[in-house]
C-alpha cells in the first residue's frame, strides 16, 4: 500500500487536534484513500516540545527536515500568523509539497502569491478550515454549487462576537462585562481585537467571496466594522422591534459587480440566521438556482477545526498520482460595487433635546436627501429624548450625507448609533 507522509507545522490547539484525529481515525482514512497516511514530522519552536499524543522523535525545529523529506507529500500549516507561515508555505509549495492550512489571515492577505506558487508547482493548496472552521462551506461552494451562480454569501463567521451579542441580548449585560465573561470561558482571546474589531470575519469573507464569485478578493477589498460600538441599549431596542443583532459578513453580487463587507446588522427574528446563538457560526447562501441554503456548525475549536483539516488532507491524498483539482478557481475578475451605491436599510438611534421642532428638523434633512422613514419612536423625556428610527432602503451615500447634517444639529447629542438591517426581503416570502 502507498504511504503518504504528513509534515505538521505547529502542534497547538488545531495541530494537536489533527495529530489526535490522524491517529484515532487511521483505519477510516486508509479505507477512504487506499493509502497509509502517517504523521512523519512536527515542526515546533521548542526542541524540547512534548505532547501526550505525540510519539517521541517526531518533533523538529528545522523546516528543512520537512521540506527535504521525499516521503512527506502534504504539509499542514497550523502555526498561524503571516510571518513564518508565509515563508514556510511558499517554500513547501515550491518544493512540490501539497499544503493544507487553516490560516485565514495569510490566505486573505497573500492568497494571490500562494495560489500562484501552487499552480506553478502543480500541487494543492487547501484551506477549508480557514473559513467557518468545521463547517464545509468551501467544499460546498467549489464543488457542489460550482455551477449554481451564487448571488449572496452572508453569515455569522465569528463565534466570539456571536457569543457576545447573544449574551447581551439575553441578559441585558453591557459590552465590557460580556467580553470579560467570553474571555473567562475561552471564547475570546486575551487580545480580542481581531474578533471584536471585525478583521477575523473580514479575512473569512475575503476567502468565501473569492470562492463563491470566482474572483480574487483580499482583506484590503473588505471594509470591516466590528461590534465595539454596539450597545446593549441598541440591542434592547432591536428586541422590541423584532430584530436580532449579529455581526454579519456580507458578500453580494450585484449586476456583475461584487460588494463584500463586515458590519453589525439587525436581522428579523424570523430569519434563520437570527436563531444562531452562542459561539456557533452559520453561512447563508442564495442563488436563483437553489433559492437558499444554510450551513451551520462550530466555527472553531481544536477537534472540529482539525476535522476540516483532515477532510482537506483526504481530498489531497485522493488526487495524488491521480486527477488534479483546481486550487482557487478565481478565473474571473469581477469588479467591486462601491459601498456608497449599495442600497441598505438602517436602524438609527439619536439622542436629542426633548423640544418641539427637533423631529421636524430630522425628518426634513432626511427628506432633502431622499431618505424615507419607515417608523420612528421617541422615548424618554425631560432634558433629553431618544429617537429610534427604522428607514426604508436607501442608497448609502444619501443616508450618510443626511446623517452628517443631522449629527451636526445643535439639538443632537453624541454619536448616533447606526446599524444596518439585513434579511428583511426574506420576511416578504416567509
Ligand atoms: N483555534 C481555532 O479554533 C482555529 C479555528 C480555525 C482556524 N484556526 C487557525 O489555525 C491556525 C492555528 O491556530 P491555533 O489556535 O492552533 O494556534 P496555536 O494554538 O497558537 O498553535 C500554534 C502552534 O504553532 C507553534 N508555532 C508558532 N510559530 C511557530 C514557528 N515559527 N515555528 C514553529 N512552530 C511555531 C506555536 O508554538 P508556541 O506556542 O511556542 O508559540 C504553537 O504550538 C491559525 O491560523 C488560526 O487562525 C484556528
Short mmCIF file of C-alpha atoms and ligand atoms in Angstrom, two decimals:
data_model
loop_
_atom_site.label_atom_id
_atom_site.label_comp_id
_atom_site.label_asym_id
_atom_site.label_seq_id
_atom_site.Cartn_x
_atom_site.Cartn_y
_atom_site.Cartn_z
CA UNK A 1 0.00 0.00 0.00
CA UNK A 2 1.25 3.51 -0.86
CA UNK A 3 2.22 5.58 2.13
CA UNK A 4 1.78 9.36 2.31
CA UNK A 5 3.75 11.32 4.91
CA UNK A 6 2.35 14.39 6.62
CA UNK A 7 4.53 17.22 7.91
CA UNK A 8 2.63 19.20 10.53
CA UNK A 9 3.71 22.76 11.27
CA UNK A 10 2.52 23.72 14.76
CA UNK A 11 1.12 21.41 17.42
CA UNK A 12 -1.08 23.94 19.22
CA UNK A 13 -4.88 23.98 19.51
CA UNK A 14 -5.69 22.81 15.97
CA UNK A 15 -2.39 20.98 15.30
CA UNK A 16 -2.85 18.70 18.32
CA UNK A 17 -6.43 18.02 17.16
CA UNK A 18 -5.05 16.94 13.78
CA UNK A 19 -2.49 14.70 15.49
CA UNK A 20 -5.24 13.13 17.58
CA UNK A 21 -7.62 12.53 14.64
CA UNK A 22 -4.90 11.15 12.35
CA UNK A 23 -4.11 8.54 14.99
CA UNK A 24 -7.67 7.79 16.10
CA UNK A 25 -9.10 7.51 12.58
CA UNK A 26 -6.12 5.94 10.82
CA UNK A 27 -8.15 2.94 9.67
CA UNK A 28 -11.00 5.06 8.25
CA UNK A 29 -8.52 7.33 6.48
CA UNK A 30 -6.85 4.29 4.89
CA UNK A 31 -10.23 2.90 3.82
CA UNK A 32 -11.20 6.27 2.33
CA UNK A 33 -7.93 6.82 0.47
CA UNK A 34 -6.43 3.39 -0.11
CA UNK A 35 -3.22 4.80 1.31
CA UNK A 36 -1.49 4.84 4.64
CA UNK A 37 -1.43 8.42 5.87
CA UNK A 38 1.16 8.93 8.60
CA UNK A 39 2.35 11.86 10.64
CA UNK A 40 6.06 11.93 9.86
CA UNK A 41 7.28 15.19 11.37
CA UNK A 42 6.02 18.02 13.58
CA UNK A 43 7.60 21.47 13.47
CA UNK A 44 7.63 23.39 16.75
CA UNK A 45 9.74 26.26 18.05
CA UNK A 46 10.99 24.50 21.14
CA UNK A 47 13.23 21.44 20.54
CA UNK A 48 12.07 20.02 23.90
CA UNK A 49 8.37 20.24 22.88
CA UNK A 50 6.35 17.23 24.04
CA UNK A 51 2.67 16.34 23.98
CA UNK A 52 0.96 13.22 25.42
CA UNK A 53 -0.41 12.25 21.96
CA UNK A 54 2.86 12.79 20.15
CA UNK A 55 5.37 10.00 19.59
CA UNK A 56 8.91 10.96 20.65
CA UNK A 57 11.32 11.78 17.86
CA UNK A 58 8.74 13.41 15.57
CA UNK A 59 9.42 16.99 16.68
CA UNK A 60 11.87 19.16 14.80
CA UNK A 61 12.64 22.86 14.85
CA UNK A 62 14.09 22.78 11.30
CA UNK A 63 11.61 23.31 8.44
CA UNK A 64 14.19 21.67 6.11
CA UNK A 65 13.59 18.34 7.86
CA UNK A 66 10.07 18.51 6.40
CA UNK A 67 10.77 20.18 3.06
CA UNK A 68 13.62 17.84 2.18
CA UNK A 69 11.85 14.63 3.18
CA UNK A 70 10.63 12.97 -0.06
CA UNK A 71 8.12 10.87 1.87
CA UNK A 72 6.30 13.99 3.09
CA UNK A 73 3.83 14.93 0.37
CA UNK A 74 1.43 17.04 2.42
CA UNK A 75 2.46 19.94 4.66
CA UNK A 76 -0.24 21.06 7.12
CA UNK A 77 0.44 24.62 8.28
CA UNK A 78 -1.14 25.37 11.66
CA UNK A 79 1.24 27.85 13.25
CA UNK A 80 -0.87 30.87 12.24
CA UNK A 81 0.20 34.46 11.52
CA UNK A 82 1.56 35.96 8.33
CA UNK A 83 5.31 35.85 9.00
CA UNK A 84 6.96 32.42 9.25
CA UNK A 85 3.74 30.79 7.97
CA UNK A 86 4.05 32.62 4.62
CA UNK A 87 7.70 31.67 4.24
CA UNK A 88 7.04 28.03 5.15
CA UNK A 89 4.00 27.68 2.88
CA UNK A 90 5.77 29.22 -0.12
CA UNK A 91 8.82 27.04 0.39
CA UNK A 92 6.67 23.93 0.77
CA UNK A 93 4.68 24.70 -2.41
CA UNK A 94 7.85 25.45 -4.38
CA UNK A 95 9.34 22.18 -3.10
CA UNK A 96 6.37 20.39 -4.69
CA UNK A 97 4.53 19.65 -1.43
CA UNK A 98 0.74 19.94 -1.20
CA UNK A 99 -0.29 22.39 1.52
CA UNK A 100 -3.32 22.30 3.80
CA UNK A 101 -3.93 25.26 6.10
CA UNK A 102 -6.46 26.92 8.43
CA UNK A 103 -4.70 30.28 8.22
CA UNK A 104 -7.39 32.80 7.14
CA UNK A 105 -5.27 35.96 7.54
CA UNK A 106 -2.45 34.52 5.44
CA UNK A 107 -4.81 33.48 2.61
CA UNK A 108 -6.74 36.75 2.72
CA UNK A 109 -3.55 38.82 2.61
CA UNK A 110 -1.24 36.69 0.44
CA UNK A 111 -3.64 34.41 -1.43
CA UNK A 112 -2.55 35.53 -4.91
CA UNK A 113 1.11 34.72 -4.25
CA UNK A 114 0.34 31.41 -2.57
CA UNK A 115 -2.09 30.17 -5.22
CA UNK A 116 0.34 31.19 -7.97
CA UNK A 117 3.07 29.13 -6.29
CA UNK A 118 0.69 26.16 -6.01
CA UNK A 119 -0.31 26.42 -9.69
CA UNK A 120 3.30 26.69 -10.75
CA UNK A 121 4.27 23.54 -8.90
CA UNK A 122 1.06 21.71 -9.83
CA UNK A 123 0.20 20.98 -6.21
CA UNK A 124 -2.79 21.61 -3.98
CA UNK A 125 -3.33 24.45 -1.57
CA UNK A 126 -6.37 23.52 0.54
CA UNK A 127 -7.97 25.75 3.15
CA UNK A 128 -11.41 24.51 4.24
CA UNK A 129 -10.74 25.19 7.95
CA UNK A 130 -9.72 28.79 7.26
CA UNK A 131 -13.32 29.97 6.97
CA UNK A 132 -16.04 28.82 9.36
CA UNK A 133 -13.96 26.04 10.99
CA UNK A 134 -15.67 22.68 10.84
CA UNK A 135 -18.48 23.79 8.52
CA UNK A 136 -17.68 22.63 4.97
CA UNK A 137 -18.60 25.86 3.20
CA UNK A 138 -15.67 25.96 0.82
CA UNK A 139 -16.16 22.40 -0.38
CA UNK A 140 -19.86 23.10 -0.93
CA UNK A 141 -19.15 26.30 -2.87
CA UNK A 142 -16.32 24.98 -5.02
CA UNK A 143 -17.69 21.52 -5.70
CA UNK A 144 -21.41 21.04 -5.02
CA UNK A 145 -22.50 24.54 -6.12
CA UNK A 146 -19.86 25.30 -8.73
CA UNK A 147 -22.46 25.56 -11.49
CA UNK A 148 -25.09 27.46 -9.49
CA UNK A 149 -24.43 31.17 -9.75
CA UNK A 150 -24.29 32.15 -6.09
CA UNK A 151 -25.62 35.69 -5.59
CA UNK A 152 -25.06 36.28 -1.89
CA UNK A 153 -22.95 34.73 0.83
CA UNK A 154 -23.73 36.16 4.18
CA UNK A 155 -23.44 34.88 7.64
CA UNK A 156 -22.10 34.71 11.11
CA UNK A 157 -18.45 33.84 10.64
CA UNK A 158 -17.05 34.79 14.03
CA UNK A 159 -18.04 32.81 17.11
CA UNK A 160 -16.62 35.23 19.71
CA UNK A 161 -18.78 38.15 18.62
CA UNK A 162 -21.83 35.94 18.14
CA UNK A 163 -21.47 34.68 21.70
CA UNK A 164 -21.12 38.25 22.96
CA UNK A 165 -24.13 39.65 21.05
CA UNK A 166 -26.27 36.66 22.06
CA UNK A 167 -25.37 37.19 25.73
CA UNK A 168 -26.01 40.95 25.53
CA UNK A 169 -29.49 40.27 24.08
CA UNK A 170 -30.32 37.54 26.57
CA UNK A 171 -29.01 39.08 29.79
CA UNK A 172 -29.02 42.80 29.02
CA UNK A 173 -25.36 42.93 30.13
CA UNK A 174 -23.03 45.54 28.66
CA UNK A 175 -20.22 45.03 26.14
CA UNK A 176 -17.34 45.09 28.68
CA UNK A 177 -18.95 42.58 31.06
CA UNK A 178 -19.80 40.18 28.26
CA UNK A 179 -16.29 40.42 26.81
CA UNK A 180 -14.77 39.62 30.22
CA UNK A 181 -17.08 36.59 30.53
CA UNK A 182 -16.20 35.43 26.99
CA UNK A 183 -12.50 35.62 27.91
CA UNK A 184 -13.11 33.67 31.13
CA UNK A 185 -14.90 30.92 29.16
CA UNK A 186 -12.21 30.78 26.47
CA UNK A 187 -14.49 32.13 23.69
CA UNK A 188 -12.38 35.28 23.38
CA UNK A 189 -8.60 35.63 23.24
CA UNK A 190 -6.69 37.72 25.81
CA UNK A 191 -6.28 40.21 22.94
CA UNK A 192 -9.71 40.10 21.28
CA UNK A 193 -9.02 42.87 18.73
CA UNK A 194 -9.19 40.74 15.58
CA UNK A 195 -12.51 39.21 16.61
CA UNK A 196 -14.39 42.20 18.07
CA UNK A 197 -12.91 44.61 15.50
CA UNK A 198 -14.13 42.50 12.55
CA UNK A 199 -10.75 41.64 10.96
CA UNK A 200 -11.16 37.92 11.56
CA UNK A 201 -14.58 37.95 9.88
CA UNK A 202 -13.25 40.12 7.03
CA UNK A 203 -10.48 37.62 6.22
CA UNK A 204 -13.04 34.80 6.14
CA UNK A 205 -15.35 36.82 3.88
CA UNK A 206 -12.44 37.56 1.51
CA UNK A 207 -11.88 33.81 1.21
CA UNK A 208 -15.58 32.96 0.81
CA UNK A 209 -16.15 35.70 -1.76
CA UNK A 210 -13.14 34.55 -3.82
CA UNK A 211 -14.59 31.07 -3.98
CA UNK A 212 -18.26 32.00 -4.41
CA UNK A 213 -17.72 34.61 -7.14
CA UNK A 214 -14.57 33.05 -8.69
CA UNK A 215 -12.78 36.37 -8.36
CA UNK A 216 -9.83 37.13 -6.09
CA UNK A 217 -10.86 39.13 -3.03
CA UNK A 218 -8.26 40.11 -0.46
CA UNK A 219 -8.52 41.52 3.05
CA UNK A 220 -7.93 45.03 1.63
CA UNK A 221 -11.06 44.67 -0.51
CA UNK A 222 -13.29 44.08 2.52
CA UNK A 223 -14.18 47.14 4.63
CA UNK A 224 -14.97 45.92 8.11
CA UNK A 225 -16.55 47.21 11.27
CA UNK A 226 -16.77 45.15 14.45
CA UNK A 227 -19.11 45.18 17.42
CA UNK A 228 -17.23 47.59 19.67
CA UNK A 229 -19.86 50.30 19.15
CA UNK A 230 -22.89 48.03 19.57
CA UNK A 231 -24.53 48.91 22.88
CA UNK A 232 -26.93 46.92 25.00
CA UNK A 233 -29.38 49.84 24.54
CA UNK A 234 -29.49 49.26 20.77
CA UNK A 235 -29.77 45.51 21.21
CA UNK A 236 -32.74 46.04 23.56
CA UNK A 237 -34.41 48.43 21.07
CA UNK A 238 -33.84 45.77 18.40
CA UNK A 239 -35.51 43.10 20.51
CA UNK A 240 -38.57 45.37 20.92
CA UNK A 241 -38.67 45.87 17.13
CA UNK A 242 -38.45 42.12 16.46
CA UNK A 243 -34.80 42.38 15.34
CA UNK A 244 -31.74 40.40 16.44
CA UNK A 245 -28.22 41.90 16.33
CA UNK A 246 -25.48 39.89 14.60
CA UNK A 247 -22.03 40.63 13.25
CA UNK A 248 -22.52 39.76 9.60
CA UNK A 249 -20.12 39.07 6.80
CA UNK A 250 -21.97 40.08 3.63
CA UNK A 251 -20.83 39.34 0.07
CA UNK A 252 -23.22 40.28 -2.72
CA UNK A 253 -23.03 40.04 -6.48
CA UNK A 254 -24.98 42.95 -7.97
CA UNK A 255 -25.24 43.50 -11.73
CA UNK A 256 -21.91 41.82 -12.40
CA UNK A 257 -20.09 43.61 -9.59
CA UNK A 258 -19.39 42.43 -6.07
CA UNK A 259 -19.54 44.10 -2.68
CA UNK A 260 -18.00 42.41 0.34
CA UNK A 261 -18.17 43.88 3.84
CA UNK A 262 -18.43 43.07 7.53
CA UNK A 263 -20.72 45.07 9.81
CA UNK A 264 -23.05 44.65 12.75
CA UNK A 265 -26.60 44.27 11.46
CA UNK A 266 -30.10 43.61 12.67
CA UNK A 267 -31.96 40.62 11.25
CA UNK A 268 -35.69 39.95 11.59
CA UNK A 269 -36.23 37.47 14.44
CA UNK A 270 -37.74 35.03 11.92
CA UNK A 271 -34.59 34.89 9.77
CA UNK A 272 -32.79 31.50 10.11
CA UNK A 273 -29.53 33.27 10.98
CA UNK A 274 -31.18 35.13 13.86
CA UNK A 275 -31.62 31.85 15.73
CA UNK A 276 -27.89 31.02 15.56
CA UNK A 277 -26.81 31.78 19.11
CA UNK A 278 -23.69 31.36 21.21
CA UNK A 279 -20.32 30.64 19.61
CA UNK A 280 -21.85 28.91 16.58
CA UNK A 281 -21.30 30.03 13.00
CA UNK A 282 -23.63 29.83 10.03
CA UNK A 283 -23.46 30.83 6.40
CA UNK A 284 -26.49 31.62 4.29
CA UNK A 285 -26.19 31.27 0.51
CA UNK A 286 -28.67 32.45 -2.10
CA UNK A 287 -28.89 31.76 -5.80
CA UNK A 288 -31.59 31.71 -8.46
CA UNK A 289 -30.70 28.05 -8.93
CA UNK A 290 -31.35 26.84 -5.39
CA UNK A 291 -33.03 29.79 -3.61
CA UNK A 292 -31.46 29.43 -0.14
CA UNK A 293 -29.03 27.10 1.60
CA UNK A 294 -27.82 27.48 5.16
CA UNK A 295 -24.75 25.77 6.60
CA UNK A 296 -24.41 25.78 10.37
CA UNK A 297 -21.92 24.48 12.93
CA UNK A 298 -18.90 25.15 15.11
CA UNK A 299 -16.57 27.74 13.62
CA UNK A 300 -13.62 26.93 15.86
CA UNK A 301 -12.24 24.52 18.44
CA UNK A 302 -9.44 22.00 18.36
CA UNK A 303 -11.14 18.84 17.08
CA UNK A 304 -13.91 20.49 14.99
CA UNK A 305 -11.35 22.56 13.10
CA UNK A 306 -8.99 19.59 12.84
CA UNK A 307 -11.76 17.51 11.24
CA UNK A 308 -11.97 20.06 8.39
CA UNK A 309 -8.17 19.96 8.05
CA UNK A 310 -8.26 16.15 7.81
CA UNK A 311 -11.02 16.40 5.18
CA UNK A 312 -8.65 18.51 3.07
CA UNK A 313 -5.79 16.07 3.66
CA UNK A 314 -8.01 13.24 2.39
CA UNK A 315 -9.03 15.25 -0.70
CA UNK A 316 -5.37 15.89 -1.47
CA UNK A 317 -4.30 12.32 -0.86
CA UNK A 318 -7.10 11.05 -3.08
CA UNK A 319 -5.77 13.02 -6.02
CA UNK A 320 -2.07 12.31 -5.52
CA UNK A 321 -0.97 10.45 -8.66
CA UNK A 322 -4.50 10.91 -9.96
CA UNK A 323 -6.69 13.68 -11.29
CA UNK A 324 -5.91 17.25 -10.33
CA UNK A 325 -8.45 19.54 -8.75
CA UNK A 326 -8.03 23.27 -9.38
CA UNK A 327 -6.91 25.28 -6.39
CA UNK A 328 -8.60 28.64 -6.07
CA UNK A 329 -10.92 28.71 -9.10
CA UNK A 330 -10.51 32.51 -9.28
CA UNK A 331 -10.73 32.60 -13.05
CA UNK A 332 -12.83 35.80 -13.24
CA UNK A 333 -12.01 39.38 -12.44
CA UNK A 334 -15.30 40.72 -11.11
CA UNK A 335 -15.20 44.49 -10.40
CA UNK A 336 -16.22 45.77 -6.99
CA UNK A 337 -19.55 47.50 -6.42
CA UNK A 338 -18.95 50.76 -4.45
CA UNK A 339 -20.20 50.86 -0.85
CA UNK A 340 -21.78 54.31 -1.49
CA UNK A 341 -24.12 52.86 -4.13
CA UNK A 342 -25.23 49.91 -2.03
CA UNK A 343 -28.89 50.12 -1.06
CA UNK A 344 -29.41 49.29 2.61
CA UNK A 345 -31.96 49.56 5.35
CA UNK A 346 -30.84 51.33 8.52
CA UNK A 347 -31.71 51.44 12.20
CA UNK A 348 -30.72 54.75 13.76
CA UNK A 349 -30.79 55.93 17.36
CA UNK A 350 -30.30 59.62 18.13
CA UNK A 351 -30.07 61.40 21.47
CA UNK A 352 -31.84 64.73 21.07
CA UNK A 353 -33.08 67.69 23.06
CA UNK A 354 -36.63 66.98 24.13
CA UNK A 355 -38.00 70.12 22.46
CA UNK A 356 -40.66 70.79 19.87
CA UNK A 357 -39.35 71.01 16.32
CA UNK A 358 -36.41 68.57 16.61
CA UNK A 359 -38.33 65.77 14.95
CA UNK A 360 -39.33 68.07 12.11
CA UNK A 361 -35.69 69.10 11.53
CA UNK A 362 -34.53 65.45 11.43
CA UNK A 363 -37.37 64.47 9.08
CA UNK A 364 -36.69 67.46 6.83
CA UNK A 365 -32.98 66.64 6.47
CA UNK A 366 -33.81 63.05 5.64
CA UNK A 367 -36.41 64.29 3.15
CA UNK A 368 -33.84 66.60 1.50
CA UNK A 369 -31.62 63.58 0.83
CA UNK A 370 -34.42 61.32 -0.37
CA UNK A 371 -34.34 59.14 2.75
CA UNK A 372 -37.71 57.86 3.79
CA UNK A 373 -38.60 56.88 7.34
CA UNK A 374 -40.32 53.55 7.93
CA UNK A 375 -41.01 54.02 11.63
CA UNK A 376 -39.98 56.31 14.43
CA UNK A 377 -40.32 56.01 18.20
CA UNK A 378 -39.48 58.73 20.69
CA UNK A 379 -38.57 57.67 24.19
CA UNK A 380 -37.62 59.45 27.37
CA UNK A 381 -38.33 62.97 28.33
CA UNK A 382 -37.11 65.88 30.42
CA UNK A 383 -33.91 67.34 29.02
CA UNK A 384 -33.13 64.59 26.54
CA UNK A 385 -35.08 62.10 24.46
CA UNK A 386 -34.11 59.22 22.25
CA UNK A 387 -35.32 58.88 18.68
CA UNK A 388 -35.25 55.35 17.33
CA UNK A 389 -35.83 55.22 13.58
CA UNK A 390 -36.10 52.44 11.03
CA UNK A 391 -35.53 53.67 7.49
CA UNK A 392 -36.69 52.37 4.15
CA UNK A 393 -34.00 51.02 1.82
CA UNK A 394 -31.78 53.87 0.66
CA UNK A 395 -28.55 54.42 -1.26
CA UNK A 396 -25.88 54.51 1.45
CA UNK A 397 -24.27 57.75 0.23
CA UNK A 398 -27.64 59.56 0.63
CA UNK A 399 -28.15 58.17 4.13
CA UNK A 400 -24.67 59.14 5.35
CA UNK A 401 -24.90 62.62 3.78
CA UNK A 402 -28.16 63.20 5.67
CA UNK A 403 -26.71 61.72 8.85
CA UNK A 404 -23.69 64.08 8.73
CA UNK A 405 -26.05 67.06 8.70
CA UNK A 406 -28.35 65.59 11.35
CA UNK A 407 -25.40 64.83 13.68
CA UNK A 408 -24.24 68.44 13.33
CA UNK A 409 -27.60 69.83 14.57
CA UNK A 410 -27.18 71.53 17.96
CA UNK A 411 -30.21 69.52 19.16
CA UNK A 412 -28.47 66.20 18.56
CA UNK A 413 -26.04 64.91 21.21
CA UNK A 414 -23.13 62.50 20.91
CA UNK A 415 -22.55 59.95 18.19
CA UNK A 416 -25.63 58.43 16.56
CA UNK A 417 -25.97 54.63 16.73
CA UNK A 418 -26.26 53.20 13.22
CA UNK A 419 -26.92 49.53 12.48
CA UNK A 420 -27.84 48.09 9.09
CA UNK A 421 -30.90 45.86 8.84
CA UNK A 422 -30.43 42.78 6.66
CA UNK A 423 -32.72 39.94 5.62
CA UNK A 424 -35.97 41.98 5.60
CA UNK A 425 -36.70 40.99 1.98
CA UNK A 426 -36.93 37.40 3.19
CA UNK A 427 -39.81 38.33 5.52
CA UNK A 428 -41.92 39.02 2.44
CA UNK A 429 -41.74 35.46 1.17
CA UNK A 430 -41.96 33.76 4.58
N1 LIG B 1 -8.09 27.65 17.28
C1 LIG B 1 -9.12 27.51 16.47
O1 LIG B 1 -10.22 27.10 16.87
C2 LIG B 1 -8.98 27.84 14.99
C3 LIG B 1 -10.12 27.74 14.16
C4 LIG B 1 -9.99 27.99 12.79
C5 LIG B 1 -8.75 28.35 12.28
N2 LIG B 1 -7.67 28.46 13.14
C6 LIG B 1 -6.38 28.82 12.54
O2 LIG B 1 -5.49 27.74 12.72
C7 LIG B 1 -4.16 28.21 12.88
C8 LIG B 1 -3.58 27.66 14.18
O3 LIG B 1 -4.35 28.15 15.28
P1 LIG B 1 -4.19 27.53 16.74
O4 LIG B 1 -5.33 28.08 17.52
O5 LIG B 1 -3.99 26.07 16.69
O6 LIG B 1 -2.84 28.27 17.21
P2 LIG B 1 -1.94 27.91 18.48
O7 LIG B 1 -2.73 27.15 19.49
O8 LIG B 1 -1.28 29.17 18.90
O9 LIG B 1 -0.84 26.92 17.89
C9 LIG B 1 0.23 27.32 17.08
C10 LIG B 1 1.41 26.41 17.36
O10 LIG B 1 2.43 26.68 16.40
C11 LIG B 1 3.66 26.95 17.10
N3 LIG B 1 4.43 27.91 16.33
C12 LIG B 1 4.18 29.24 16.15
N4 LIG B 1 5.10 29.80 15.35
C13 LIG B 1 5.98 28.83 15.03
C14 LIG B 1 7.16 28.79 14.24
N5 LIG B 1 7.62 29.88 13.62
N6 LIG B 1 7.79 27.62 14.10
C15 LIG B 1 7.34 26.51 14.72
N7 LIG B 1 6.22 26.47 15.49
C16 LIG B 1 5.55 27.61 15.64
C17 LIG B 1 3.22 27.53 18.45
O11 LIG B 1 4.26 27.41 19.38
P3 LIG B 1 4.32 28.46 20.62
O12 LIG B 1 3.12 28.20 21.43
O13 LIG B 1 5.62 28.09 21.28
O14 LIG B 1 4.33 29.83 20.02
C18 LIG B 1 2.00 26.66 18.77
O15 LIG B 1 2.34 25.42 19.35
C19 LIG B 1 -4.26 29.75 12.83
O16 LIG B 1 -4.00 30.18 11.52
C20 LIG B 1 -5.71 30.01 13.19
O17 LIG B 1 -6.21 31.22 12.64
C21 LIG B 1 -7.76 28.20 14.46
#
